[in-house]
Coordinates of C-alpha atoms in Angstrom, one line a residue:
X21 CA 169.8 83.0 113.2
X22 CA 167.3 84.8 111.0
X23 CA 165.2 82.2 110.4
X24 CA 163.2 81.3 113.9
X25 CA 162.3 84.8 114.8
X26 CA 160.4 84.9 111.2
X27 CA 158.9 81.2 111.9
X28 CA 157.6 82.7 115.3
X29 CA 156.1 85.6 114.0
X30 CA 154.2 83.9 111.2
X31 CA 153.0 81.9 114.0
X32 CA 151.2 84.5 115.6
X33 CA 149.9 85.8 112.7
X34 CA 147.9 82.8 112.4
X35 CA 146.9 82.6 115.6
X36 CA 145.2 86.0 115.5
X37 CA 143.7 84.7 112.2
X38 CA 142.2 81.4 113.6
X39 CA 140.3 83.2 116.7
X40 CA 136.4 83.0 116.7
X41 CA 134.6 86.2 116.6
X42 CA 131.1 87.7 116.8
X43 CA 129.9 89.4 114.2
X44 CA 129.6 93.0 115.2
X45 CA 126.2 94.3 116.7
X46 CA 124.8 90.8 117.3
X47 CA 124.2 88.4 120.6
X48 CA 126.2 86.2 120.7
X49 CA 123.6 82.5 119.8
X50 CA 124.6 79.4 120.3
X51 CA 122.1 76.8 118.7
X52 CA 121.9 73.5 118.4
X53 CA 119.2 71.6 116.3
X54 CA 118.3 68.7 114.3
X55 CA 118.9 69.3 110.1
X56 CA 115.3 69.8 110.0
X57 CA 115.4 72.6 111.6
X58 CA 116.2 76.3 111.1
X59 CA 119.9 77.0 112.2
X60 CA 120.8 80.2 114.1
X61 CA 121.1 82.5 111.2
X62 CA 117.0 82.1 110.7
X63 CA 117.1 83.3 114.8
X64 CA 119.1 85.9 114.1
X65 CA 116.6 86.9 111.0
X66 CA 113.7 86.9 113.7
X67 CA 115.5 88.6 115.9
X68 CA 116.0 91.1 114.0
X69 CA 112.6 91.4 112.8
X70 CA 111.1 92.0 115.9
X71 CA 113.4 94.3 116.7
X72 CA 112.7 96.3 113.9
X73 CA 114.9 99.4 113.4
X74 CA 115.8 100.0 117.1
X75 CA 119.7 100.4 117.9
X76 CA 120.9 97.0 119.4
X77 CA 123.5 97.0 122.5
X78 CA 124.3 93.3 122.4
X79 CA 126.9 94.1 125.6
X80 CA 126.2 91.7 128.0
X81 CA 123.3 89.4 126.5
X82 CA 124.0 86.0 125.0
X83 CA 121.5 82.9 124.4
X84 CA 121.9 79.5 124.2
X85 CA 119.2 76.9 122.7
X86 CA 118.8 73.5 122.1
X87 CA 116.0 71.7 120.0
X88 CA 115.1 67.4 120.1
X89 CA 112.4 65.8 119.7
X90 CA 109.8 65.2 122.0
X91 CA 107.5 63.0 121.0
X92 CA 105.4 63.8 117.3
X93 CA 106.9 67.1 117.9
X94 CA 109.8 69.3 119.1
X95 CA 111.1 70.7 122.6
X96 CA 112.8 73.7 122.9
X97 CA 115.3 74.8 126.0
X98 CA 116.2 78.4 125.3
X99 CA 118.8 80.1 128.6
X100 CA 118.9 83.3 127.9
X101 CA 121.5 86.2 129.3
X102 CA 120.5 89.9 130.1
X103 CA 122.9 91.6 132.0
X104 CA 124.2 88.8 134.5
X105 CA 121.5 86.6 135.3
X106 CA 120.4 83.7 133.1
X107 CA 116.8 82.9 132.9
X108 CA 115.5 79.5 130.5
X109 CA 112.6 78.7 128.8
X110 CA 110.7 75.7 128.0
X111 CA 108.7 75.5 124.4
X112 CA 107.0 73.1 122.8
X113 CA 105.0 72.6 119.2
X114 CA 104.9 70.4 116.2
X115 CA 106.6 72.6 114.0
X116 CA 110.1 73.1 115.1
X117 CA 110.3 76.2 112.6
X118 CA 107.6 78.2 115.0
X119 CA 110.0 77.0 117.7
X120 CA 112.8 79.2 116.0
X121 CA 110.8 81.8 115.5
X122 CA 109.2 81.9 119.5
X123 CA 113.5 81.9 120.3
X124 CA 114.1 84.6 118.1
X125 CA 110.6 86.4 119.8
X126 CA 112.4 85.6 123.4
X127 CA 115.5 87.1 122.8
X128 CA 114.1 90.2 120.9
X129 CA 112.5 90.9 124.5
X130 CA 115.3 90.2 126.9
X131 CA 117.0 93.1 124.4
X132 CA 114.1 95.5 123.8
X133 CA 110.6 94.7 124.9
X134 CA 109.7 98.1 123.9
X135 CA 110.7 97.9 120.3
X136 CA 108.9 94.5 120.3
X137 CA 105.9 95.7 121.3
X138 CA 106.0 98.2 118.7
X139 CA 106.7 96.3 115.7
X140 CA 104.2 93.6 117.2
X141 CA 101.7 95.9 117.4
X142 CA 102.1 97.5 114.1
X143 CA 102.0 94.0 112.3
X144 CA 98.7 93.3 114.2
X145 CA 97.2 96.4 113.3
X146 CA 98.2 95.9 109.2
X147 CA 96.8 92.3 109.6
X148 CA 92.9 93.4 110.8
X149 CA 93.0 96.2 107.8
X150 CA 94.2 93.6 105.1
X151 CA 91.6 91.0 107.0
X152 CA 88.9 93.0 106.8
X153 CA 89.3 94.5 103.2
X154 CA 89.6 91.2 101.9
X155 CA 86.1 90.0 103.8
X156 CA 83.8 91.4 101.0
X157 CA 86.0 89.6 98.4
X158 CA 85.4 86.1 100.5
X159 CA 81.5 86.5 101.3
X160 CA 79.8 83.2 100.7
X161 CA 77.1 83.6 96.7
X162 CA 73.5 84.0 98.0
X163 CA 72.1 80.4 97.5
X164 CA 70.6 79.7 94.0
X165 CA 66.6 80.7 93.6
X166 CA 64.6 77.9 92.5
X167 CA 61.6 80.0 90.5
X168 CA 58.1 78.8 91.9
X169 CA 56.2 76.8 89.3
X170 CA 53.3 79.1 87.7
X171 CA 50.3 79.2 89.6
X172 CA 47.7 76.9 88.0
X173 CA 44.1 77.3 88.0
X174 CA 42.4 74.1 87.7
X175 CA 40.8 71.8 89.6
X176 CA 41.3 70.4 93.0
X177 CA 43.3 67.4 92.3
X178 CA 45.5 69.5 89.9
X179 CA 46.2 72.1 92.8
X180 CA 47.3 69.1 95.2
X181 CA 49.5 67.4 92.5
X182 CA 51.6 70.8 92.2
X183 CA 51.6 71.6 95.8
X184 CA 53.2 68.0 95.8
X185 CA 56.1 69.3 93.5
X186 CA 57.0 72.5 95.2
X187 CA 57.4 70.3 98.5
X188 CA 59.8 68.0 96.2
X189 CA 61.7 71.2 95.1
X190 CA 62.3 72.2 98.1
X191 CA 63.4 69.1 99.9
X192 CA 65.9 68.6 96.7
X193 CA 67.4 72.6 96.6
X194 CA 70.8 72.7 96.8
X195 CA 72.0 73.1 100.1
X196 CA 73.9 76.7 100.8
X197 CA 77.9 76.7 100.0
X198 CA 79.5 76.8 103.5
X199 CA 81.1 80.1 104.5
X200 CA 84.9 80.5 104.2
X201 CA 86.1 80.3 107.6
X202 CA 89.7 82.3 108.4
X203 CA 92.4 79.4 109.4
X204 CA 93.7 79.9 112.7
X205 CA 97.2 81.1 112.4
X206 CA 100.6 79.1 114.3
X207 CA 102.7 82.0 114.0
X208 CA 103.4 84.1 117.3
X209 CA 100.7 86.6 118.5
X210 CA 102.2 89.7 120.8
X211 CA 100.0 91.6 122.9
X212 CA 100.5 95.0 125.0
X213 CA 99.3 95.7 128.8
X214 CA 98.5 98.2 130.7
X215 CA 96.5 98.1 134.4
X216 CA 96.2 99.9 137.1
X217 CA 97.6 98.6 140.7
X218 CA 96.5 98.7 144.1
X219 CA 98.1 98.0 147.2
X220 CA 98.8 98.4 150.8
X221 CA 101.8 97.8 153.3
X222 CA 102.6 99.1 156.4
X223 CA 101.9 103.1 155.7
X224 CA 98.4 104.1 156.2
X225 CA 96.0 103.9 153.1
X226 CA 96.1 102.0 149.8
X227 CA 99.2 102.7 146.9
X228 CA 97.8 103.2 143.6
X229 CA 100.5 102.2 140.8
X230 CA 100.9 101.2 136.8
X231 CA 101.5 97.9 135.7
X232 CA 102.8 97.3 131.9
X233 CA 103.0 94.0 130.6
X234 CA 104.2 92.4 127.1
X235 CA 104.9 89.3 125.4
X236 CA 103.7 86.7 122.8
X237 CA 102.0 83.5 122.6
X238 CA 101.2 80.7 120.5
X239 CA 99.3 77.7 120.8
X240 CA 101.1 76.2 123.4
X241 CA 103.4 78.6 124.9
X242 CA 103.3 82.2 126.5
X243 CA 106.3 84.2 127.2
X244 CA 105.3 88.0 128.8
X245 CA 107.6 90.4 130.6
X246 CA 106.1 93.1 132.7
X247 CA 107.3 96.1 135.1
X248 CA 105.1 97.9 137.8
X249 CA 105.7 101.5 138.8
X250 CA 104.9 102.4 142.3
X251 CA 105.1 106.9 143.2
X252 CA 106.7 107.6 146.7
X253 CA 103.9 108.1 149.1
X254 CA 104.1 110.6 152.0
X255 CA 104.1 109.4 155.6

């Protein structure tokens, strides 16, 4: 008599034990991809770097991604959640490593475009002033001098034979080292916007408003998320 209220207890102890859960503070990412690829813990790491320290409220976002290959390279379809609607997107690149990073980049926005823009923007901004203090370090060496042969007074036939060998130096200099050219980077680029508006409707006169737009690209993709404010106009 004692025994099956103990069996059925120990039962639902290990049911509560066997349930999935999020970890706390995080979207919840489902992700599939080939081996080769980063799994969702790197999205969550780029997530969370774009984010940078702003306070995450994960309540009602989710994202779902899948990764195959397309071709020589990689296809991305990322459906992601904010609030109640769903909205996908479509990336493609050779490396399927920038493709997690461009997911992690999405999903940063649908939570906080302003904290993206902000960390974004800082990175770019640490990026010219380490570019350009390195630039003096990576100017191309002047081209090496070849000295002018002494100037020889003699007779004519002298003064053509050496005017025949600084032609022949020349033509045989060593032509000058090319310059060091900066690589293009792969990795995301984000970008801030701000315009003004203009428009006109069926109240007299033209609305002026403020449009602010951001986002990232990379060489094949664009993802950019923008609002427009409009001030009530008289009648």
């Amino acid at each position: 008599m004692i025994a099956a209220p103990l069996l059925l207890s120990m039962g639902v102890t290990a049911a509560f034990v066997d349930a999935p859960t999020e970890p706390t503070g995080q979207v919840p990412i489902e992700w599939r991809a080939p081996p080769a690829c980063p799994d969702v813990g790197r999205v969550r790491d780029h997530v969370a770097r774009y984010l940078g320290a702003a306070e995450l409220d994960a309540r009602g976002a989710a994202a779902r991604g899948t990764v195959r290959r397309e071709g020589a390279g990689w296809r991305l379809e990322l459906d992601v959640r904010s609030g109640e609607a769903w909205e996908r997107r479509t990336l493609e690149d050779p490396d399927c490593a920038l493709l997690s990073e461009a997911a992690g980049l999405v999903i940063a926005l649908a939570l906080d475009p302003i904290a993206v823009a902000a960390t974004t923007g800082a990175r770019t901004e640490e990026g010219s002033e380490r570019a350009a203090a390195v630039a003096p370090e990576r100017a191309a060496a002047p081209a090496a001098v070849v000295p002018a042969p002494p100037a020889v007074r003699a007779e004519p036939a002298v003064r053509v034979e050496a005017s025949t060998r600084d032609r022949a130096l020349r033509e045989h200099r060593a032509p000058e080292p090319p310059r060091d050219r900066p690589a293009a980077s792969s990795r995301p680029r984000g970008f801030v916007r701000v315009e003004a508006l203009a428009g006109g409707g069926l109240m007299p006169g033209v609305g002026a408003g403020l449009g602010v737009a951001t986002g990232a690209h990379g060489r094949a993709w664009r993802v950019e998320l923008g609002a427009e404010y409009w001030p009530p106009r008289e009648t």
